[in-house]
Amino acid sequence: IQEKYGVHCPAQVSERVQRELTEIDAQKQAHVMLVLADMAKQVGNKREHMMVAGEYANFEILYLLGVTEFDPLPRHIYCRTCGCWLETQAELGEHIACPRCGQKSVVSGLNVPVEPMHVLLKDGAHFEIRASAEHILHWKRELEKANCIVLQVPTEAQKSLEADLDTMRNIAAELGAGEWSKECEFTYRLTSHLPRDRNSGTSQRWLLPNTNVSDFIQHLPTQKIVKNVYQLEMQPSYAVECASVYPIPSKSLSFLAACEKATGISASEISLNAQEVLAYIKAVVLREKEPSDAAVYALWVCGFSPEKPCEENDLYPLVQMVAQKMPLKSFTDLTRVFLMQHGAGAWINNAESLLDTGASTAEQVIACREDVLEYLLTHGVEREQAYEMMTDVRKGRAETLWDPSNSSPKAKRQQKILQDCEADDWFLESCRKIKYLFPRAHAAAFSANLIRIMWYCIHEPECVAQIMKEQ
C-alpha cells in the first residue's frame, strides 16, 4: 500500500485489504501469498506478465503485490497528485481529469467483489499461475532446490489419475527433508507430477508452510511413503490448511513476451481501448476482413478462436455468433464477448434469445459469475447467501435447486429468497439454463492479451511475421 499510494491510501483500499488479511490469516494461507509475490517479483524483474486463474484474481492484495494486473475494486480513478479516489462509469483505461486538481488519471477497477474470501481459501486452494513458457522453465530451474513436503490424498475409489510414484520418490530422495526455514517454499518439481482431478477434487495437496516439518506433520493422520512424501489417511476435504501452486506455460504470454522483445515496446504501454485494434478484432471475428496468420494465431492462443470448441456440443457458441449481437467497441465489450463464448449454456437459447426478444439488454444479460452476484446484491440478497447462490448457478445447479418441485431445505430457502427479492423472470430463466460461468477477472486477462498482440500485428507486422516464422 505504501509503495503504491504513499500517504494518500484511499479508505476503500485499506478496508478491502484489511478484510482480505483477516481471512488469509484465519485460513492460514499467508505463505501462499508470499510464494505468489515472489513469483511476481521474478516476472516483474524481467518485465514480463503473469496471470492467475479463477476468482483468486479478485484479491486486492494480489493486485498490490503485482501478481495480477487489474485492480478488482469498483471502477474508479486515483490521482497520484492529490490522492483523490473516485468511482466512475468511464471505460476502463480511459484518461479523465481529476475533479479535485485537474490532473489526468487512468480509469481502473474491474468491480469484482471477493467476499466471502474464506470460500476461496479453504479446503486446499489451488492457484493456477500462467506465464511465458520461458519463464516457467526459469521458475523450475530456480525452485528445483526447494525443500518441500507432499501430502498425497487418495480420492474415492481411486478414480483420479495416479501420480508417478517412482518419479516422486526420486525427487523426494534428491530434495531430502533438509531445513524448513525459507518463507517462500515452492513445490514445483513435485506438483508437476501430481495430477488434478476436477470431478473428485484435487487428488493430492501440497503444503508450503514456514514451520518445522516434524512439528507440522505430527498432528496429521499420515503414513510416510518415502523421505518427505506422506499420504493422508482421510478424505481430501480434511486437508483444509493445504494449498497448491501450479504454473502453466501460456502460449499467449509467450507470444506477447516475444513481441515485446522484438519491438522494444512494452505491452503495458498499449491502450486497452485502442479503437483501431478493437475495430480490427471485430472485423476479423465477423469475417469482414481476412486476418494475417499472426492474427489467426493470436485469436487462437487468447481463446477467441472462431472455431467451435466442441463439434457436437451446443452449449458453447461461435465467437462470431456472439459478436453479431453483442457490442464490441471497448475493452469491457471484448471481455463480455469472451465470457459469453466460454460460458456453457450462457448464450445459445439463453442470452441470445433474451436479446432477440428484448427481454434484457446486452449490459444486463448474464455473462460471468459476478453478473449473478451483483444482480442478487442489488436486489437486497445478503452477501453470503448471494455468493452461495452464484456458486450454484455457475456450476449448473440452479435448474434443479430453483425447480418448485424440489422440496429440499436448500432449494426451498433459495426459492424463497428469489421470491422475496422479486427477481425478474428473465433472470430466473437464464440462471436455470447455465451450466458453467467464467470469472470476470480471468476473462479480462485473456482479452488484454489479445488487444496487445493484435496491436503488434497492426503496428509492427514485420516483427510479428518474424516471430511467426520462429514458432
CSV table of C-alpha atoms in Angstrom, one decimal:
chain,number,residue,atom,x,y,z
A,1,ILE,CA,0.0,0.0,0.0
A,2,GLN,CA,2.8,2.4,0.9
A,3,GLU,CA,4.7,1.7,-2.3
A,4,LYS,CA,1.6,2.3,-4.5
A,5,TYR,CA,-0.3,5.1,-2.6
A,6,GLY,CA,2.2,6.6,-0.2
A,7,VAL,CA,0.4,8.8,2.3
A,8,HIS,CA,-2.7,9.0,0.2
A,9,CYS,CA,-4.1,5.5,0.6
A,10,PRO,CA,-7.8,5.6,-0.1
A,11,ALA,CA,-10.1,4.2,2.7
A,12,GLN,CA,-11.7,1.9,0.1
A,13,VAL,CA,-8.3,0.2,-0.5
A,14,SER,CA,-7.2,-0.1,3.1
A,15,GLU,CA,-10.6,-1.5,4.2
A,16,ARG,CA,-10.6,-4.1,1.5
A,17,VAL,CA,-7.0,-5.1,2.2
A,18,GLN,CA,-7.8,-5.4,5.9
A,19,ARG,CA,-10.7,-7.8,5.2
A,20,GLU,CA,-8.5,-9.9,3.0
A,21,LEU,CA,-5.7,-10.0,5.5
A,22,THR,CA,-8.1,-11.2,8.2
A,23,GLU,CA,-9.4,-14.0,6.0
A,24,ILE,CA,-5.9,-15.0,4.8
A,25,ASP,CA,-4.7,-15.2,8.4
A,26,ALA,CA,-7.8,-17.2,9.6
A,27,GLN,CA,-7.3,-19.7,6.8
A,28,LYS,CA,-3.5,-19.9,7.3
A,29,GLN,CA,-2.7,-19.1,3.7
A,30,ALA,CA,-0.2,-16.2,4.1
A,31,HIS,CA,2.6,-18.5,2.9
A,32,VAL,CA,0.8,-18.9,-0.5
A,33,MET,CA,0.6,-15.2,-0.9
A,34,LEU,CA,4.3,-14.9,-0.2
A,35,VAL,CA,5.1,-17.5,-2.9
A,36,LEU,CA,2.9,-15.7,-5.4
A,37,ALA,CA,4.5,-12.4,-4.5
A,38,ASP,CA,8.0,-13.9,-5.0
A,39,MET,CA,6.9,-15.3,-8.4
A,40,ALA,CA,5.5,-11.9,-9.4
A,41,LYS,CA,8.8,-10.2,-8.4
A,42,GLN,CA,10.7,-12.6,-10.7
A,43,VAL,CA,8.4,-11.9,-13.6
A,44,GLY,CA,8.5,-8.1,-12.9
A,45,ASN,CA,12.3,-8.1,-12.9
A,46,LYS,CA,12.2,-9.5,-16.4
A,47,ARG,CA,9.3,-7.1,-17.4
A,48,GLU,CA,7.1,-10.0,-18.3
A,49,HIS,CA,3.4,-10.8,-17.4
A,50,MET,CA,1.6,-13.4,-15.4
A,51,MET,CA,-2.0,-14.4,-14.9
A,52,VAL,CA,-3.9,-16.1,-12.0
A,53,ALA,CA,-6.8,-18.3,-12.9
A,54,GLY,CA,-10.3,-18.1,-11.4
A,55,GLU,CA,-11.6,-15.9,-8.7
A,56,TYR,CA,-8.2,-15.7,-7.0
A,57,ALA,CA,-7.6,-12.7,-9.3
A,58,ASN,CA,-10.3,-10.9,-7.2
A,59,PHE,CA,-7.8,-10.3,-4.4
A,60,GLU,CA,-6.8,-6.7,-3.9
A,61,ILE,CA,-3.7,-8.0,-2.1
A,62,LEU,CA,-2.5,-9.9,-5.2
A,63,TYR,CA,-3.0,-6.8,-7.3
A,64,LEU,CA,-0.9,-4.7,-4.9
A,65,LEU,CA,1.8,-7.4,-4.9
A,66,GLY,CA,1.9,-7.4,-8.7
A,67,VAL,CA,0.6,-10.9,-9.1
A,68,THR,CA,-2.5,-9.7,-11.0
A,69,GLU,CA,-2.7,-6.8,-13.4
A,70,PHE,CA,-6.2,-5.4,-12.9
A,71,ASP,CA,-7.5,-3.7,-9.7
A,72,PRO,CA,-10.5,-5.7,-8.6
A,73,LEU,CA,-12.1,-2.7,-6.8
A,74,PRO,CA,-15.1,-0.8,-8.3
A,75,ARG,CA,-14.3,1.2,-11.4
A,76,HIS,CA,-12.5,4.4,-10.3
A,77,ILE,CA,-9.8,7.0,-10.8
A,78,TYR,CA,-7.0,7.6,-8.4
A,79,CYS,CA,-5.0,10.8,-8.7
A,80,ARG,CA,-1.4,10.4,-7.5
A,81,THR,CA,-1.0,14.1,-7.3
A,82,CYS,CA,-3.7,14.9,-4.7
A,83,GLY,CA,-4.8,11.4,-3.6
A,84,CYS,CA,-8.4,11.7,-4.9
A,85,TRP,CA,-10.1,8.3,-5.3
A,86,LEU,CA,-13.5,8.5,-7.0
A,87,GLU,CA,-15.8,5.9,-8.5
A,88,THR,CA,-16.7,6.4,-12.2
A,89,GLN,CA,-18.7,4.9,-15.0
A,90,ALA,CA,-16.0,5.8,-17.6
A,91,GLU,CA,-14.4,3.0,-19.6
A,92,LEU,CA,-11.5,1.0,-18.2
A,93,GLY,CA,-8.2,2.5,-19.4
A,94,GLU,CA,-9.6,5.9,-20.3
A,95,HIS,CA,-7.8,9.1,-19.1
A,96,ILE,CA,-10.1,11.6,-17.4
A,97,ALA,CA,-9.3,14.7,-15.4
A,98,CYS,CA,-9.3,14.6,-11.6
A,99,PRO,CA,-12.2,16.6,-10.3
A,100,ARG,CA,-10.1,17.9,-7.4
A,101,CYS,CA,-6.8,19.1,-9.1
A,102,GLY,CA,-7.4,18.6,-12.8
A,103,GLN,CA,-4.6,16.1,-13.4
A,104,LYS,CA,-5.2,13.3,-15.9
A,105,SER,CA,-5.9,9.9,-14.2
A,106,VAL,CA,-6.4,6.5,-15.7
A,107,VAL,CA,-9.7,4.7,-15.0
A,108,SER,CA,-9.1,1.4,-13.2
A,109,GLY,CA,-11.1,-1.3,-11.4
A,110,LEU,CA,-12.9,-4.5,-12.6
A,111,ASN,CA,-15.6,-4.3,-9.9
A,112,VAL,CA,-15.1,-7.9,-8.8
A,113,PRO,CA,-16.1,-8.4,-5.1
A,114,VAL,CA,-14.1,-11.2,-3.5
A,115,GLU,CA,-16.2,-11.8,-0.4
A,116,PRO,CA,-16.7,-14.3,1.2
A,117,MET,CA,-13.0,-15.0,0.8
A,118,HIS,CA,-12.9,-18.0,3.1
A,119,VAL,CA,-14.7,-20.0,0.5
A,120,LEU,CA,-11.8,-19.4,-1.9
A,121,LEU,CA,-9.0,-20.1,0.6
A,122,LYS,CA,-10.2,-23.1,2.5
A,123,ASP,CA,-10.0,-26.8,1.6
A,124,GLY,CA,-6.9,-26.8,-0.5
A,125,ALA,CA,-6.8,-23.6,-2.5
A,126,HIS,CA,-5.4,-24.4,-6.0
A,127,PHE,CA,-3.6,-21.4,-7.6
A,128,GLU,CA,-3.1,-21.9,-11.3
A,129,ILE,CA,-0.4,-19.4,-12.5
A,130,ARG,CA,0.2,-18.7,-16.2
A,131,ALA,CA,3.4,-17.1,-17.6
A,132,SER,CA,5.5,-17.4,-20.7
A,133,ALA,CA,7.0,-20.9,-21.3
A,134,GLU,CA,10.5,-19.4,-20.9
A,135,HIS,CA,9.7,-18.0,-17.5
A,136,ILE,CA,8.0,-21.3,-16.4
A,137,LEU,CA,11.3,-23.0,-17.2
A,138,HIS,CA,13.2,-20.3,-15.3
A,139,TRP,CA,11.0,-20.9,-12.2
A,140,LYS,CA,11.6,-24.6,-12.5
A,141,ARG,CA,15.3,-24.1,-12.5
A,142,GLU,CA,15.3,-21.6,-9.7
A,143,LEU,CA,13.0,-23.7,-7.5
A,144,GLU,CA,14.3,-27.2,-8.1
A,145,LYS,CA,16.4,-26.8,-5.0
A,146,ALA,CA,13.5,-26.1,-2.7
A,147,ASN,CA,12.9,-28.4,0.2
A,148,CYS,CA,9.2,-29.4,0.3
A,149,ILE,CA,6.8,-31.9,1.7
A,150,VAL,CA,3.9,-33.5,-0.2
A,151,LEU,CA,0.7,-34.8,1.3
A,152,GLN,CA,-0.8,-37.3,-1.1
A,153,VAL,CA,-4.5,-37.7,-0.6
A,154,PRO,CA,-6.3,-40.7,-2.2
A,155,THR,CA,-9.7,-39.9,-3.8
A,156,GLU,CA,-12.8,-42.1,-3.6
A,157,ALA,CA,-12.5,-45.4,-5.4
A,158,GLN,CA,-9.1,-44.1,-6.7
A,159,LYS,CA,-10.8,-42.7,-9.8
A,160,SER,CA,-8.2,-39.9,-10.3
A,161,LEU,CA,-5.0,-40.4,-12.2
A,162,GLU,CA,-2.2,-41.9,-10.2
A,163,ALA,CA,1.0,-40.0,-9.7
A,164,ASP,CA,4.3,-41.4,-10.9
A,165,LEU,CA,5.5,-42.7,-7.6
A,166,ASP,CA,8.9,-43.7,-8.9
A,167,THR,CA,9.5,-40.1,-10.1
A,168,MET,CA,8.2,-38.8,-6.8
A,169,ARG,CA,10.5,-41.0,-4.8
A,170,ASN,CA,13.5,-39.9,-6.9
A,171,ILE,CA,12.7,-36.2,-6.5
A,172,ALA,CA,12.0,-36.7,-2.8
A,173,ALA,CA,15.3,-38.5,-2.3
A,174,GLU,CA,17.1,-35.7,-4.1
A,175,LEU,CA,15.4,-33.0,-2.0
A,176,GLY,CA,15.5,-34.6,1.4
A,177,ALA,CA,13.9,-33.2,4.4
A,178,GLY,CA,16.6,-30.5,4.9
A,179,GLU,CA,15.9,-27.3,6.7
A,180,TRP,CA,12.5,-25.8,6.7
A,181,SER,CA,13.3,-22.2,7.1
A,182,LYS,CA,12.6,-20.3,3.8
A,183,GLU,CA,9.4,-18.2,3.7
A,184,CYS,CA,8.8,-18.8,0.0
A,185,GLU,CA,9.0,-22.5,-0.5
A,186,PHE,CA,7.7,-23.8,-3.8
A,187,THR,CA,6.9,-27.4,-4.7
A,188,TYR,CA,7.0,-27.2,-8.5
A,189,ARG,CA,9.0,-30.4,-9.1
A,190,LEU,CA,6.5,-32.5,-7.2
A,191,THR,CA,3.3,-30.7,-8.1
A,192,SER,CA,4.2,-31.2,-11.8
A,193,HIS,CA,3.8,-34.9,-11.1
A,194,LEU,CA,0.6,-34.8,-9.1
A,195,PRO,CA,-2.4,-34.7,-11.4
A,196,ARG,CA,-5.5,-32.7,-10.5
A,197,ASP,CA,-9.0,-34.3,-10.9
A,198,ARG,CA,-11.6,-31.6,-11.2
A,199,ASN,CA,-14.5,-34.1,-10.6
A,200,SER,CA,-13.4,-35.6,-7.3
A,201,GLY,CA,-11.3,-32.7,-6.1
A,202,THR,CA,-7.5,-32.3,-6.0
A,203,SER,CA,-6.1,-35.8,-5.6
A,204,GLN,CA,-3.1,-34.5,-3.8
A,205,ARG,CA,-2.4,-31.5,-1.6
A,206,TRP,CA,0.8,-29.6,-1.3
A,207,LEU,CA,1.9,-27.6,1.7
A,208,LEU,CA,4.2,-24.6,1.8
A,209,PRO,CA,4.3,-23.6,5.5
A,210,ASN,CA,7.0,-21.6,7.2
A,211,THR,CA,7.5,-24.2,10.0
A,212,ASN,CA,9.4,-27.3,11.0
A,213,VAL,CA,8.5,-30.4,9.1
A,214,SER,CA,8.1,-32.7,12.1
A,215,ASP,CA,6.1,-30.1,14.0
A,216,PHE,CA,3.7,-29.7,11.2
A,217,ILE,CA,3.3,-33.4,10.3
A,218,GLN,CA,2.9,-34.9,13.8
A,219,HIS,CA,-0.7,-33.8,14.2
A,220,LEU,CA,-1.9,-35.2,10.9
A,221,PRO,CA,-3.1,-38.8,10.3
A,222,THR,CA,-0.4,-39.6,7.8
A,223,GLN,CA,1.6,-42.6,6.6
A,224,LYS,CA,5.2,-41.9,5.5
A,225,ILE,CA,5.8,-43.3,2.0
A,226,VAL,CA,9.4,-42.1,1.4
A,227,LYS,CA,11.5,-39.3,2.7
A,228,ASN,CA,9.2,-36.2,2.7
A,229,VAL,CA,6.3,-37.8,0.9
A,230,TYR,CA,3.3,-38.6,3.1
A,231,GLN,CA,-0.1,-40.0,2.5
A,232,LEU,CA,-3.1,-38.7,4.4
A,233,GLU,CA,-5.3,-41.5,5.7
A,234,MET,CA,-8.5,-39.4,5.4
A,235,GLN,CA,-10.6,-37.8,2.7
A,236,PRO,CA,-9.3,-34.8,0.7
A,237,SER,CA,-11.7,-32.4,2.5
A,238,TYR,CA,-9.8,-32.9,5.7
A,239,ALA,CA,-6.7,-31.1,4.5
A,240,VAL,CA,-8.2,-27.6,5.0
A,241,GLU,CA,-4.8,-25.9,5.5
A,242,CYS,CA,-3.2,-27.3,2.3
A,243,ALA,CA,-2.7,-25.3,-0.8
A,244,SER,CA,-1.1,-25.9,-4.2
A,245,VAL,CA,0.6,-23.6,-6.7
A,246,TYR,CA,0.6,-24.9,-10.2
A,247,PRO,CA,2.4,-23.0,-13.0
A,248,ILE,CA,1.1,-23.4,-16.6
A,249,PRO,CA,3.0,-22.2,-19.7
A,250,SER,CA,0.9,-19.8,-21.6
A,251,LYS,CA,1.1,-19.5,-25.4
A,252,SER,CA,-0.4,-16.1,-25.4
A,253,LEU,CA,2.0,-14.7,-22.8
A,254,SER,CA,4.9,-16.4,-24.6
A,255,PHE,CA,3.9,-14.7,-27.8
A,256,LEU,CA,3.4,-11.4,-26.1
A,257,ALA,CA,6.9,-11.6,-24.5
A,258,ALA,CA,8.3,-12.3,-27.9
A,259,CYS,CA,6.6,-9.2,-29.4
A,260,GLU,CA,7.9,-7.0,-26.6
A,261,LYS,CA,11.5,-8.4,-27.1
A,262,ALA,CA,11.4,-8.0,-30.9
A,263,THR,CA,9.9,-4.5,-30.9
A,264,GLY,CA,11.3,-3.0,-27.7
A,265,ILE,CA,7.8,-1.7,-26.9
A,266,SER,CA,6.3,-2.7,-23.6
A,267,ALA,CA,2.8,-4.3,-23.8
A,268,SER,CA,1.8,-2.3,-20.7
A,269,GLU,CA,2.1,0.9,-22.8
A,270,ILE,CA,-0.6,-0.3,-25.2
A,271,SER,CA,-4.0,1.2,-24.5
A,272,LEU,CA,-6.7,-1.4,-23.8
A,273,ASN,CA,-9.1,0.8,-25.7
A,274,ALA,CA,-7.1,1.3,-28.8
A,275,GLN,CA,-10.0,1.7,-31.2
A,276,GLU,CA,-8.1,0.6,-34.4
A,277,VAL,CA,-7.3,-2.7,-32.6
A,278,LEU,CA,-10.9,-3.3,-31.4
A,279,ALA,CA,-12.2,-2.5,-34.9
A,280,TYR,CA,-9.8,-4.9,-36.5
A,281,ILE,CA,-10.7,-7.7,-34.0
A,282,LYS,CA,-14.4,-7.1,-34.7
A,283,ALA,CA,-13.9,-7.2,-38.5
A,284,VAL,CA,-11.8,-10.4,-38.3
A,285,VAL,CA,-14.2,-12.1,-35.9
A,286,LEU,CA,-17.2,-11.2,-38.1
A,287,ARG,CA,-15.2,-12.3,-41.2
A,288,GLU,CA,-15.4,-8.9,-42.8
A,289,LYS,CA,-11.6,-8.8,-43.1
A,290,GLU,CA,-9.1,-11.5,-43.9
A,291,PRO,CA,-6.7,-11.8,-41.0
A,292,SER,CA,-3.0,-12.3,-41.1
A,293,ASP,CA,-1.5,-15.6,-39.9
A,294,ALA,CA,-0.4,-13.9,-36.8
A,295,ALA,CA,-3.9,-12.5,-36.1
A,296,VAL,CA,-5.4,-16.0,-36.5
A,297,TYR,CA,-2.8,-17.4,-34.1
A,298,ALA,CA,-3.5,-14.6,-31.6
A,299,LEU,CA,-7.2,-15.3,-31.6
A,300,TRP,CA,-6.5,-19.0,-31.0
A,301,VAL,CA,-4.0,-18.7,-28.2
A,302,CYS,CA,-6.1,-16.0,-26.4
A,303,GLY,CA,-9.2,-18.1,-26.5
A,304,PHE,CA,-11.1,-16.2,-29.2
A,305,SER,CA,-10.8,-18.9,-31.9
A,306,PRO,CA,-13.6,-18.7,-34.5
A,307,GLU,CA,-13.9,-22.5,-34.4
A,308,LYS,CA,-16.5,-24.2,-32.2
A,309,PRO,CA,-14.8,-25.8,-29.1
A,310,CYS,CA,-16.8,-29.0,-29.4
A,311,GLU,CA,-18.3,-30.0,-32.7
A,312,GLU,CA,-21.4,-31.7,-31.2
A,313,ASN,CA,-21.8,-29.5,-28.1
A,314,ASP,CA,-24.5,-26.9,-28.4
A,315,LEU,CA,-23.6,-25.2,-25.1
A,316,TYR,CA,-20.7,-23.2,-26.4
A,317,PRO,CA,-21.3,-20.6,-29.2
A,318,LEU,CA,-19.0,-19.5,-32.0
A,319,VAL,CA,-17.4,-16.2,-31.2
A,320,GLN,CA,-18.9,-14.8,-34.5
A,321,MET,CA,-22.4,-15.6,-33.2
A,322,VAL,CA,-21.8,-13.5,-30.0
A,323,ALA,CA,-20.1,-10.6,-31.8
A,324,GLN,CA,-23.0,-10.2,-34.2
A,325,LYS,CA,-25.3,-9.3,-31.3
A,326,MET,CA,-23.1,-8.0,-28.5
A,327,PRO,CA,-21.3,-4.6,-28.7
A,328,LEU,CA,-17.6,-4.7,-29.4
A,329,LYS,CA,-16.3,-1.2,-29.1
A,330,SER,CA,-14.4,-1.3,-25.8
A,331,PHE,CA,-12.2,-3.5,-23.6
A,332,THR,CA,-15.2,-4.3,-21.5
A,333,ASP,CA,-17.2,-5.3,-24.5
A,334,LEU,CA,-14.4,-7.6,-25.7
A,335,THR,CA,-14.3,-9.2,-22.2
A,336,ARG,CA,-18.0,-9.9,-22.2
A,337,VAL,CA,-17.8,-11.5,-25.7
A,338,PHE,CA,-15.1,-13.8,-24.4
A,339,LEU,CA,-17.2,-14.6,-21.3
A,340,MET,CA,-20.2,-15.5,-23.5
A,341,GLN,CA,-18.1,-17.7,-25.7
A,342,HIS,CA,-16.7,-19.7,-22.7
A,343,GLY,CA,-19.8,-19.8,-20.5
A,344,ALA,CA,-21.6,-23.2,-21.1
A,345,GLY,CA,-25.3,-22.6,-21.6
A,346,ALA,CA,-25.0,-18.8,-21.2
A,347,TRP,CA,-25.5,-17.8,-24.8
A,348,ILE,CA,-27.3,-20.4,-27.0
A,349,ASN,CA,-31.0,-20.4,-26.3
A,350,ASN,CA,-30.3,-18.1,-23.4
A,351,ALA,CA,-28.7,-14.6,-23.7
A,352,GLU,CA,-29.1,-14.8,-27.4
A,353,SER,CA,-32.8,-15.3,-27.1
A,354,LEU,CA,-33.2,-12.6,-24.4
A,355,LEU,CA,-31.5,-10.1,-26.8
A,356,ASP,CA,-33.7,-11.1,-29.7
A,357,THR,CA,-36.9,-10.7,-27.8
A,358,GLY,CA,-35.8,-7.6,-26.0
A,359,ALA,CA,-36.3,-9.2,-22.6
A,360,SER,CA,-32.9,-7.8,-21.4
A,361,THR,CA,-30.1,-5.6,-22.8
A,362,ALA,CA,-26.5,-6.6,-23.7
A,363,GLU,CA,-25.4,-5.0,-20.4
A,364,GLN,CA,-27.9,-7.0,-18.4
A,365,VAL,CA,-27.5,-10.5,-19.7
A,366,ILE,CA,-25.5,-12.9,-17.6
A,367,ALA,CA,-22.0,-13.4,-19.0
A,368,CYS,CA,-20.0,-14.2,-15.9
A,369,ARG,CA,-20.2,-15.2,-12.2
A,370,GLU,CA,-20.0,-11.7,-11.0
A,371,ASP,CA,-23.1,-10.7,-13.0
A,372,VAL,CA,-25.2,-13.2,-11.0
A,373,LEU,CA,-23.7,-12.0,-7.7
A,374,GLU,CA,-24.2,-8.3,-8.5
A,375,TYR,CA,-27.8,-8.8,-9.6
A,376,LEU,CA,-28.6,-10.6,-6.3
A,377,LEU,CA,-26.8,-8.0,-4.2
A,378,THR,CA,-28.6,-5.1,-5.9
A,379,HIS,CA,-31.9,-6.9,-5.2
A,380,GLY,CA,-31.1,-6.9,-1.4
A,381,VAL,CA,-29.9,-10.5,-1.0
A,382,GLU,CA,-27.4,-11.0,1.9
A,383,ARG,CA,-23.9,-11.3,0.7
A,384,GLU,CA,-23.0,-14.8,2.0
A,385,GLN,CA,-26.3,-16.1,0.6
A,386,ALA,CA,-25.8,-14.3,-2.7
A,387,TYR,CA,-22.4,-15.9,-3.1
A,388,GLU,CA,-23.7,-19.4,-2.4
A,389,MET,CA,-26.4,-18.9,-5.0
A,390,MET,CA,-23.9,-17.5,-7.5
A,391,THR,CA,-21.8,-20.6,-7.0
A,392,ASP,CA,-24.7,-22.9,-7.6
A,393,VAL,CA,-25.6,-21.0,-10.8
A,394,ARG,CA,-22.1,-21.1,-12.2
A,395,LYS,CA,-21.9,-24.9,-11.5
A,396,GLY,CA,-25.2,-25.6,-13.3
A,397,ARG,CA,-27.2,-26.4,-10.2
A,398,ALA,CA,-29.9,-23.7,-10.5
A,399,GLU,CA,-32.0,-25.8,-12.8
A,400,THR,CA,-32.5,-28.3,-10.0
A,401,LEU,CA,-32.4,-26.0,-7.0
A,402,TRP,CA,-34.9,-23.5,-8.4
A,403,ASP,CA,-37.4,-26.1,-9.6
A,404,PRO,CA,-40.6,-25.6,-7.5
A,405,SER,CA,-40.9,-29.4,-7.2
A,406,ASN,CA,-37.6,-29.5,-5.3
A,407,SER,CA,-38.5,-29.6,-1.7
A,408,SER,CA,-35.0,-29.9,-0.1
A,409,PRO,CA,-34.3,-27.3,2.6
A,410,LYS,CA,-31.6,-25.6,0.5
A,411,ALA,CA,-33.9,-25.4,-2.6
A,412,LYS,CA,-36.8,-24.0,-0.6
A,413,ARG,CA,-34.5,-21.5,1.1
A,414,GLN,CA,-33.2,-20.2,-2.2
A,415,GLN,CA,-36.6,-20.1,-3.8
A,416,LYS,CA,-38.0,-18.0,-1.0
A,417,ILE,CA,-35.0,-15.6,-1.3
A,418,LEU,CA,-35.7,-15.2,-5.0
A,419,GLN,CA,-39.4,-14.7,-4.4
A,420,ASP,CA,-38.8,-12.1,-1.6
A,421,CYS,CA,-36.3,-10.1,-3.7
A,422,GLU,CA,-38.7,-10.1,-6.7
A,423,ALA,CA,-36.1,-11.5,-9.1
A,424,ASP,CA,-37.1,-10.9,-12.8
A,425,ASP,CA,-38.4,-13.9,-14.8
A,426,TRP,CA,-35.7,-13.5,-17.4
A,427,PHE,CA,-33.0,-13.7,-14.7
A,428,LEU,CA,-34.5,-16.9,-13.2
A,429,GLU,CA,-34.9,-18.5,-16.7
A,430,SER,CA,-31.4,-17.5,-17.7
A,431,CYS,CA,-29.7,-18.9,-14.5
A,432,ARG,CA,-31.5,-22.2,-14.8
A,433,LYS,CA,-30.1,-22.7,-18.3
A,434,ILE,CA,-26.5,-22.0,-17.3
A,435,LYS,CA,-24.1,-25.0,-16.8
A,436,TYR,CA,-20.9,-23.0,-16.2
A,437,LEU,CA,-19.8,-19.4,-15.9
A,438,PHE,CA,-16.3,-17.9,-16.4
A,439,PRO,CA,-14.9,-15.4,-13.9
A,440,ARG,CA,-14.6,-11.8,-15.0
A,441,ALA,CA,-11.0,-11.1,-14.0
A,442,HIS,CA,-9.7,-14.2,-15.8
A,443,ALA,CA,-11.6,-13.2,-19.0
A,444,ALA,CA,-10.2,-9.6,-18.7
A,445,ALA,CA,-6.6,-11.0,-18.7
A,446,PHE,CA,-7.2,-13.0,-21.9
A,447,SER,CA,-8.9,-10.0,-23.5
A,448,ALA,CA,-5.9,-7.8,-22.6
A,449,ASN,CA,-3.5,-10.3,-24.2
A,450,LEU,CA,-5.5,-10.3,-27.4
A,451,ILE,CA,-5.7,-6.5,-27.7
A,452,ARG,CA,-1.9,-6.2,-27.1
A,453,ILE,CA,-0.9,-8.9,-29.5
A,454,MET,CA,-3.2,-7.5,-32.2
A,455,TRP,CA,-1.7,-4.1,-31.7
A,456,TYR,CA,1.7,-5.5,-32.5
A,457,CYS,CA,0.1,-7.3,-35.6
A,458,ILE,CA,-1.2,-4.0,-36.8
A,459,HIS,CA,1.7,-1.6,-35.9
A,460,GLU,CA,4.7,-4.0,-36.1
A,461,PRO,CA,3.8,-6.5,-38.8
A,462,GLU,CA,7.3,-7.3,-39.8
A,463,CYS,CA,8.5,-8.2,-36.3
A,464,VAL,CA,5.4,-10.3,-35.7
A,465,ALA,CA,5.9,-12.1,-39.0
A,466,GLN,CA,9.4,-13.0,-38.0
A,467,ILE,CA,8.2,-14.3,-34.7
A,468,MET,CA,5.7,-16.5,-36.5
A,469,LYS,CA,8.5,-18.0,-38.6
A,470,GLU,CA,10.3,-18.9,-35.4
A,471,GLN,CA,7.3,-20.5,-33.7
